[in-house]
Coordinates of C-alpha atoms and ligand atoms in Angstrom, one line a residue:
M1 CA 56.3 139.4 88.7
L2 CA 56.2 137.4 91.7
V3 CA 54.8 134.0 91.6
V4 CA 53.6 133.4 95.2
M5 CA 53.6 129.7 96.4
K6 CA 51.0 128.4 98.8
K7 CA 52.2 127.5 102.3
G8 CA 53.8 124.1 102.5
A9 CA 54.4 124.0 98.7
I10 CA 57.1 120.9 97.9
A11 CA 60.3 121.3 96.2
A12 CA 58.7 119.6 92.9
E13 CA 55.9 122.3 92.6
I14 CA 58.5 125.2 93.0
E15 CA 60.5 123.4 90.2
A16 CA 57.5 123.5 88.2
V17 CA 57.0 127.2 88.3
V18 CA 60.9 127.7 87.8
S19 CA 61.1 125.9 84.7
G20 CA 57.7 127.6 83.5
I21 CA 59.4 130.8 83.9
E22 CA 62.6 129.4 82.0
Q23 CA 60.6 128.1 79.2
K24 CA 59.6 131.5 78.3
G25 CA 63.1 132.8 78.3
Y26 CA 63.1 134.6 81.6
I27 CA 65.3 133.9 84.7
A28 CA 63.6 132.7 87.8
R29 CA 64.7 133.6 91.4
P30 CA 63.1 131.8 94.5
I31 CA 63.0 133.9 97.5
P32 CA 62.3 131.8 100.4
G33 CA 60.1 133.7 103.1
G34 CA 59.0 132.7 106.5
E35 CA 55.9 131.0 105.5
R36 CA 56.1 130.5 101.8
V37 CA 58.5 130.9 98.8
A38 CA 57.9 133.5 96.1
I39 CA 59.5 133.3 92.9
C40 CA 60.7 136.5 91.2
V41 CA 60.5 136.5 87.6
L42 CA 63.6 138.4 86.1
H43 CA 64.9 139.6 82.6
N44 CA 61.4 140.0 81.0
D45 CA 61.3 142.8 78.6
G46 CA 57.6 143.5 79.0
P47 CA 54.6 142.2 81.3
V48 CA 54.4 138.5 81.9
D49 CA 51.4 136.6 81.3
A50 CA 50.3 135.5 84.8
S51 CA 47.7 132.9 83.5
S52 CA 49.9 129.9 82.7
F53 CA 51.3 130.1 86.2
L54 CA 48.0 130.3 88.1
Q55 CA 47.0 127.1 86.7
L56 CA 50.1 125.3 88.3
P57 CA 49.8 123.3 91.7
A58 CA 50.4 125.0 94.9
V59 CA 50.6 128.7 93.1
K60 CA 48.6 131.0 95.5
E61 CA 48.9 134.0 93.4
T62 CA 51.0 136.3 91.3
I63 CA 51.9 140.0 92.0
P64 CA 53.3 142.5 89.6
V65 CA 56.6 144.2 90.8
T66 CA 56.4 147.6 89.5
R67 CA 59.8 148.8 90.6
P68 CA 62.8 148.7 88.0
Y69 CA 64.8 147.1 90.8
K70 CA 63.0 143.9 91.3
L71 CA 65.3 141.8 93.8
V72 CA 66.2 145.2 95.7
S73 CA 62.6 146.2 96.0
R74 CA 60.3 145.8 99.1
E75 CA 57.5 144.4 96.7
S76 CA 59.6 141.2 96.3
Q77 CA 60.7 141.0 99.9
A78 CA 58.5 142.6 102.5
W79 CA 60.8 141.9 105.5
D80 CA 64.1 143.3 106.1
T81 CA 67.2 141.7 105.2
I82 CA 69.9 141.0 107.8
I83 CA 73.4 140.2 106.8
D84 CA 75.7 138.3 109.0
V85 CA 79.3 139.8 109.0
G86 CA 81.4 137.3 111.0
G87 CA 78.8 137.2 113.7
V88 CA 77.8 140.7 113.6
R89 CA 74.3 141.0 112.1
V90 CA 73.7 144.1 110.0
G91 CA 70.3 145.3 109.9
N92 CA 68.9 143.4 112.7
G93 CA 67.1 146.1 114.7
R94 CA 70.4 147.1 116.4
L95 CA 72.7 149.8 115.4
T96 CA 75.9 148.6 113.7
I97 CA 79.1 150.7 113.9
M98 CA 82.0 150.5 111.7
A99 CA 84.9 152.9 112.3
G100 CA 88.5 153.2 111.7
P101 CA 91.0 155.1 109.8
C102 CA 90.4 156.2 106.2
A103 CA 93.6 154.4 105.1
I104 CA 95.8 151.6 106.6
E105 CA 99.1 153.3 107.3
S106 CA 100.9 150.8 109.4
E107 CA 100.5 147.8 111.5
I108 CA 100.7 150.0 114.7
Q109 CA 98.6 152.7 113.5
A110 CA 96.0 150.3 112.5
L111 CA 96.1 148.3 115.8
T112 CA 96.1 151.5 117.8
I113 CA 93.1 152.8 116.4
A114 CA 91.0 149.4 116.2
Q115 CA 91.5 149.1 119.8
M116 CA 90.5 152.5 120.8
V117 CA 87.4 152.1 118.3
K118 CA 86.6 148.7 119.7
R119 CA 86.5 150.0 123.3
A120 CA 84.3 152.8 122.3
G121 CA 81.7 150.1 120.9
T122 CA 82.6 149.5 117.3
Q123 CA 81.6 146.0 116.0
I124 CA 83.2 146.2 112.4
F125 CA 86.9 148.0 111.7
R126 CA 87.1 150.0 108.4
G127 CA 90.5 150.8 106.7
G128 CA 91.2 151.3 103.1
A129 CA 94.1 149.1 101.7
F130 CA 93.7 150.4 98.0
K131 CA 92.6 154.0 98.0
P132 CA 90.7 155.8 95.2
R133 CA 92.4 159.1 95.3
T134 CA 91.5 162.5 93.2
S135 CA 95.2 163.3 92.6
P136 CA 97.7 160.4 91.4
Y137 CA 100.3 161.9 93.6
A138 CA 98.3 161.3 96.8
F139 CA 98.8 158.2 99.1
Q140 CA 97.3 155.5 97.2
G141 CA 97.1 153.0 100.1
L142 CA 99.5 150.2 101.1
G143 CA 97.9 147.6 98.9
V144 CA 98.4 144.1 99.9
E145 CA 100.3 144.8 102.9
G146 CA 97.4 146.8 104.2
L147 CA 95.0 143.8 103.7
K148 CA 97.5 141.7 105.7
I149 CA 97.4 144.4 108.4
L150 CA 93.5 144.2 108.2
A151 CA 93.7 140.6 108.6
K152 CA 95.9 141.0 111.8
V153 CA 93.5 143.6 113.2
R154 CA 90.7 141.0 112.9
L155 CA 92.9 138.3 114.7
E156 CA 94.0 140.5 117.5
T157 CA 90.4 142.4 118.1
G158 CA 87.9 140.1 117.0
M159 CA 86.5 142.5 114.7
P160 CA 85.4 141.7 111.0
V161 CA 86.8 144.3 108.6
V162 CA 85.5 146.3 105.7
T163 CA 87.8 147.7 103.0
E164 CA 87.5 148.9 99.4
A165 CA 87.9 146.9 96.1
I166 CA 88.8 149.8 93.6
D167 CA 88.8 147.7 90.6
H168 CA 88.6 144.3 88.9
E169 CA 92.1 143.5 89.2
V170 CA 92.3 143.5 93.1
Y171 CA 88.6 142.1 93.8
E172 CA 89.6 138.5 94.1
L173 CA 92.5 139.7 96.5
V174 CA 90.4 142.0 98.5
E175 CA 87.7 139.3 99.0
Q176 CA 90.0 136.9 100.4
Y177 CA 91.1 139.2 103.2
A178 CA 87.9 141.4 103.7
D179 CA 84.6 140.3 105.7
I180 CA 82.8 143.2 103.7
V181 CA 84.0 144.5 100.4
Q182 CA 83.4 148.3 99.7
I183 CA 82.4 149.6 96.4
G184 CA 83.1 153.3 96.5
A185 CA 81.2 156.2 95.4
R186 CA 83.1 156.7 92.3
N187 CA 82.5 153.1 91.1
M188 CA 78.8 152.9 91.8
Q189 CA 78.0 152.8 88.5
N190 CA 81.1 150.7 87.3
F191 CA 78.8 147.8 86.0
S192 CA 81.5 145.2 85.4
L193 CA 82.8 145.7 88.9
L194 CA 79.2 145.5 90.2
R195 CA 78.8 142.2 88.2
R196 CA 82.1 141.0 89.7
A197 CA 80.6 141.9 93.2
G198 CA 77.4 139.7 92.2
K199 CA 79.7 136.6 91.9
S200 CA 81.3 137.1 95.3
R201 CA 80.0 135.4 98.5
K202 CA 81.4 138.2 100.5
P203 CA 78.9 140.9 101.6
V204 CA 79.3 144.3 99.7
L205 CA 78.9 147.8 101.1
L206 CA 77.6 149.7 98.2
K207 CA 78.3 153.5 98.6
R208 CA 76.1 156.1 96.9
G209 CA 77.7 157.8 93.8
L210 CA 78.8 161.2 94.1
A211 CA 75.7 162.4 91.9
A212 CA 73.6 159.3 91.9
T213 CA 69.7 159.4 92.4
I214 CA 68.1 156.9 94.8
E215 CA 66.7 154.9 91.7
E216 CA 70.5 154.5 90.1
W217 CA 71.8 153.7 93.5
L218 CA 69.1 150.7 93.8
M219 CA 69.8 149.9 90.4
A220 CA 73.6 149.6 91.2
A221 CA 72.5 147.2 94.2
E222 CA 70.3 145.1 91.8
Y223 CA 73.4 144.5 89.6
V224 CA 74.8 142.8 92.5
M225 CA 71.9 140.9 93.7
D226 CA 71.0 139.7 89.9
G227 CA 74.5 138.2 89.7
G228 CA 73.8 136.0 92.6
N229 CA 75.0 137.9 95.8
D230 CA 72.1 139.1 98.1
K231 CA 74.2 140.7 100.7
V232 CA 74.1 144.0 99.9
I233 CA 74.4 146.9 102.6
L234 CA 74.0 150.4 101.3
C235 CA 75.7 153.4 102.4
E236 CA 74.6 157.0 102.2
R237 CA 77.9 159.2 102.1
G238 CA 76.6 162.6 100.8
V239 CA 76.2 163.9 97.1
R240 CA 77.8 166.9 95.6
T241 CA 75.7 169.9 95.6
F242 CA 76.6 173.7 95.5
A243 CA 77.3 174.0 99.0
H244 CA 81.1 174.4 99.9
H245 CA 80.5 174.6 103.8
S246 CA 81.0 171.0 103.6
R247 CA 82.7 168.5 101.2
N248 CA 79.4 166.8 100.3
T249 CA 75.6 167.3 101.3
L250 CA 74.4 164.4 103.4
D251 CA 71.3 163.5 102.1
L252 CA 69.5 162.1 105.3
S253 CA 66.0 162.3 103.3
A254 CA 67.4 159.3 101.4
I255 CA 67.4 157.0 104.6
P256 CA 63.5 156.6 105.0
V257 CA 63.1 156.5 101.3
V258 CA 65.4 153.7 100.7
R259 CA 63.9 151.8 104.0
Q260 CA 60.4 152.3 102.1
E261 CA 61.7 151.2 98.7
S262 CA 64.2 148.5 99.7
H263 CA 64.8 145.4 102.2
L264 CA 68.5 145.9 102.3
P265 CA 70.0 147.4 105.2
V266 CA 71.2 151.0 104.7
I267 CA 74.0 152.8 106.7
V268 CA 75.4 156.4 107.0
D269 CA 79.1 157.6 106.4
P270 CA 79.1 161.1 107.7
S271 CA 82.7 161.4 107.6
H272 CA 83.0 161.6 103.6
A273 CA 79.9 163.8 103.6
A274 CA 81.0 166.4 106.0
G275 CA 84.9 166.5 105.3
F276 CA 85.4 168.3 108.7
R277 CA 85.2 166.5 112.2
D278 CA 83.3 169.1 113.7
Q279 CA 80.3 168.2 111.5
V280 CA 80.7 164.5 112.0
I281 CA 79.1 164.0 115.4
P282 CA 75.7 166.1 114.7
L283 CA 75.4 164.3 111.4
S284 CA 75.8 161.0 113.0
R285 CA 73.1 161.6 115.7
A286 CA 70.9 163.0 112.8
A287 CA 71.5 159.9 111.0
V288 CA 70.8 157.8 113.7
A289 CA 67.5 159.6 114.3
V290 CA 66.3 159.2 111.1
G291 CA 66.5 155.2 111.1
C292 CA 69.6 154.2 109.4
H293 CA 71.0 150.5 110.4
G294 CA 74.5 151.8 111.0
L295 CA 77.2 154.2 110.7
M296 CA 80.7 154.2 109.3
V297 CA 83.1 156.7 110.8
E298 CA 86.4 157.7 110.1
V299 CA 88.8 157.9 113.4
H300 CA 92.3 158.6 113.7
H301 CA 94.5 158.6 116.8
D302 CA 96.6 161.1 115.4
P303 CA 94.7 163.0 112.7
E304 CA 97.3 165.9 112.0
T305 CA 99.6 163.2 110.7
A306 CA 97.1 161.1 109.1
L307 CA 98.0 160.1 105.4
S308 CA 94.5 160.7 104.1
D309 CA 91.2 162.5 105.4
G310 CA 92.8 163.8 108.6
P311 CA 90.5 166.7 108.7
Q312 CA 87.4 164.7 108.8
S313 CA 88.7 162.1 111.1
L314 CA 87.4 162.1 114.8
Y315 CA 89.8 162.0 117.8
P316 CA 89.1 158.8 119.7
A317 CA 87.5 160.6 122.6
Q318 CA 85.3 162.3 120.3
F319 CA 84.2 159.0 118.9
A320 CA 83.7 157.2 122.3
E321 CA 81.5 160.3 123.1
L322 CA 79.7 160.0 120.0
C323 CA 78.7 156.4 120.7
R324 CA 77.5 157.2 123.9
Q325 CA 75.2 159.9 122.7
I326 CA 73.9 157.8 119.6
E327 CA 72.8 155.0 122.0
S328 CA 70.1 157.0 123.6
I329 CA 68.9 158.6 120.2
F330 CA 68.8 155.1 118.8
K331 CA 66.5 153.8 121.7
A332 CA 64.3 156.8 121.6
S333 CA 64.0 156.8 117.7
R334 CA 63.1 153.2 117.8
A335 CA 60.5 153.5 120.4
R336 CA 57.6 154.0 117.8
P337 CA 54.2 155.2 118.9
K338 CA 51.8 152.3 118.4
R339 CA 48.8 154.2 118.0
M340 CA 50.0 155.3 114.8
I341 CA 49.7 151.9 113.4
D342 CA 45.9 151.2 112.6
T343 CA 45.1 147.5 112.8
S344 CA 41.1 148.0 112.7
S345 CA 40.7 146.4 109.2
G346 CA 42.2 143.3 111.3
S347 CA 44.1 142.3 107.8
L348 CA 47.5 144.0 108.7
P349 CA 50.0 141.6 107.0
R350 CA 52.1 139.7 109.6
Y351 CA 55.4 141.0 108.1
A352 CA 54.1 144.7 108.7
K353 CA 54.9 144.2 112.1
R354 CA 58.7 143.8 111.4
I355 CA 58.9 146.5 108.8
A356 CA 57.4 149.2 110.9
E357 CA 59.9 148.8 113.4
G358 CA 62.0 151.4 111.3
C359 CA 59.8 152.3 108.3
P360 CA 57.4 155.1 107.8
Q361 CA 54.2 153.9 109.6
E362 CA 52.0 155.8 107.1
R363 CA 52.4 152.9 104.9
F364 CA 50.2 150.5 107.2
T365 CA 47.6 153.4 108.1
K366 CA 44.3 153.4 106.1
Ligands
LIG401 C1 86.1 155.6 101.9 O1 85.1 155.2 102.5 O2 87.3 155.2 102.1 C2 85.9 156.2 100.7 C3 86.8 156.5 99.8 O3 84.7 156.7 100.4 P1 83.7 157.1 99.2 O4 83.9 156.1 98.2 O5 82.3 157.3 99.9 O6 84.3 158.3 98.8
LIG402 MN1 88.5 158.7 103.7

């Protein structure tokens, strides 16, 4: 349930609601809005009796939150979350491009690729230092040395960096170096790792699990937010199906659904979905058209010698061409036909304007 305060409610009035919620044994989480604060009631087993809150001063109304993912849901926050990553604002209505190699292999490799992808328009550099590999005999990443190289890339190029924390053991180390900590597909339901991410102040890139439903994915994000970290970026990277023409099946239908269900930014990783570079460009174009907030693409200056995921890594020239192509797709897909929004009732909520920028507009029609 959400307890919505009146405009101009003072701190003591908000505190009275918070302690009222806590007295009932629940957890209260204030969500500041542009005009008024709402307080989300968490950890309640059943329905919450609203009547005692409605009597408190400055309480405007109570709204039931019907979704199991409370903090992640649009029901508790109508406007889009924007996450600041070292000056790059993810989810702000622009397209965020993250790119780089699958794994950091050496300083020269990382810096060469970083300069190339930056020139093409990348804002955030990606590269694994700790790699989750199917085979224990495959390259496992450079570990701490890889993190130090990422720090050097940031220093030399000015780009924030995203890299994966594969377990609890390395989380603290990774968050010291990374601007975004990635939780990989195989760890999406590693609940103790999600709780660890919740304690972190660093933004989290939460990949969708190999066979996760959207609800399971959003519940994983709820773990992080419930732990106290609001900075979650979702990443669709394909799910496992019967298909073998690609590594996974990119579920683009998830993007409009997630945007409708949640206020969190959602990006697409076409590389791990496709597994083959020829599919990466068309899938990226489609992902942008369908409304994602950004892309994460694997690029290598010499994919034939890459220590991991060479076949799905774009050549720098292909990547530069992709960046050019998606710019116009992005502009065209965000130019929304205004006539589809029916404001005739005169009561279109103010926040609807902002959501409507990327969300299915049918939500706001009568
Ligand atoms: C990655 O991005 O480096 C990665 C391993 O991806 P995923 O967890 O989606 O397989
Ligand atoms: Mn990879």
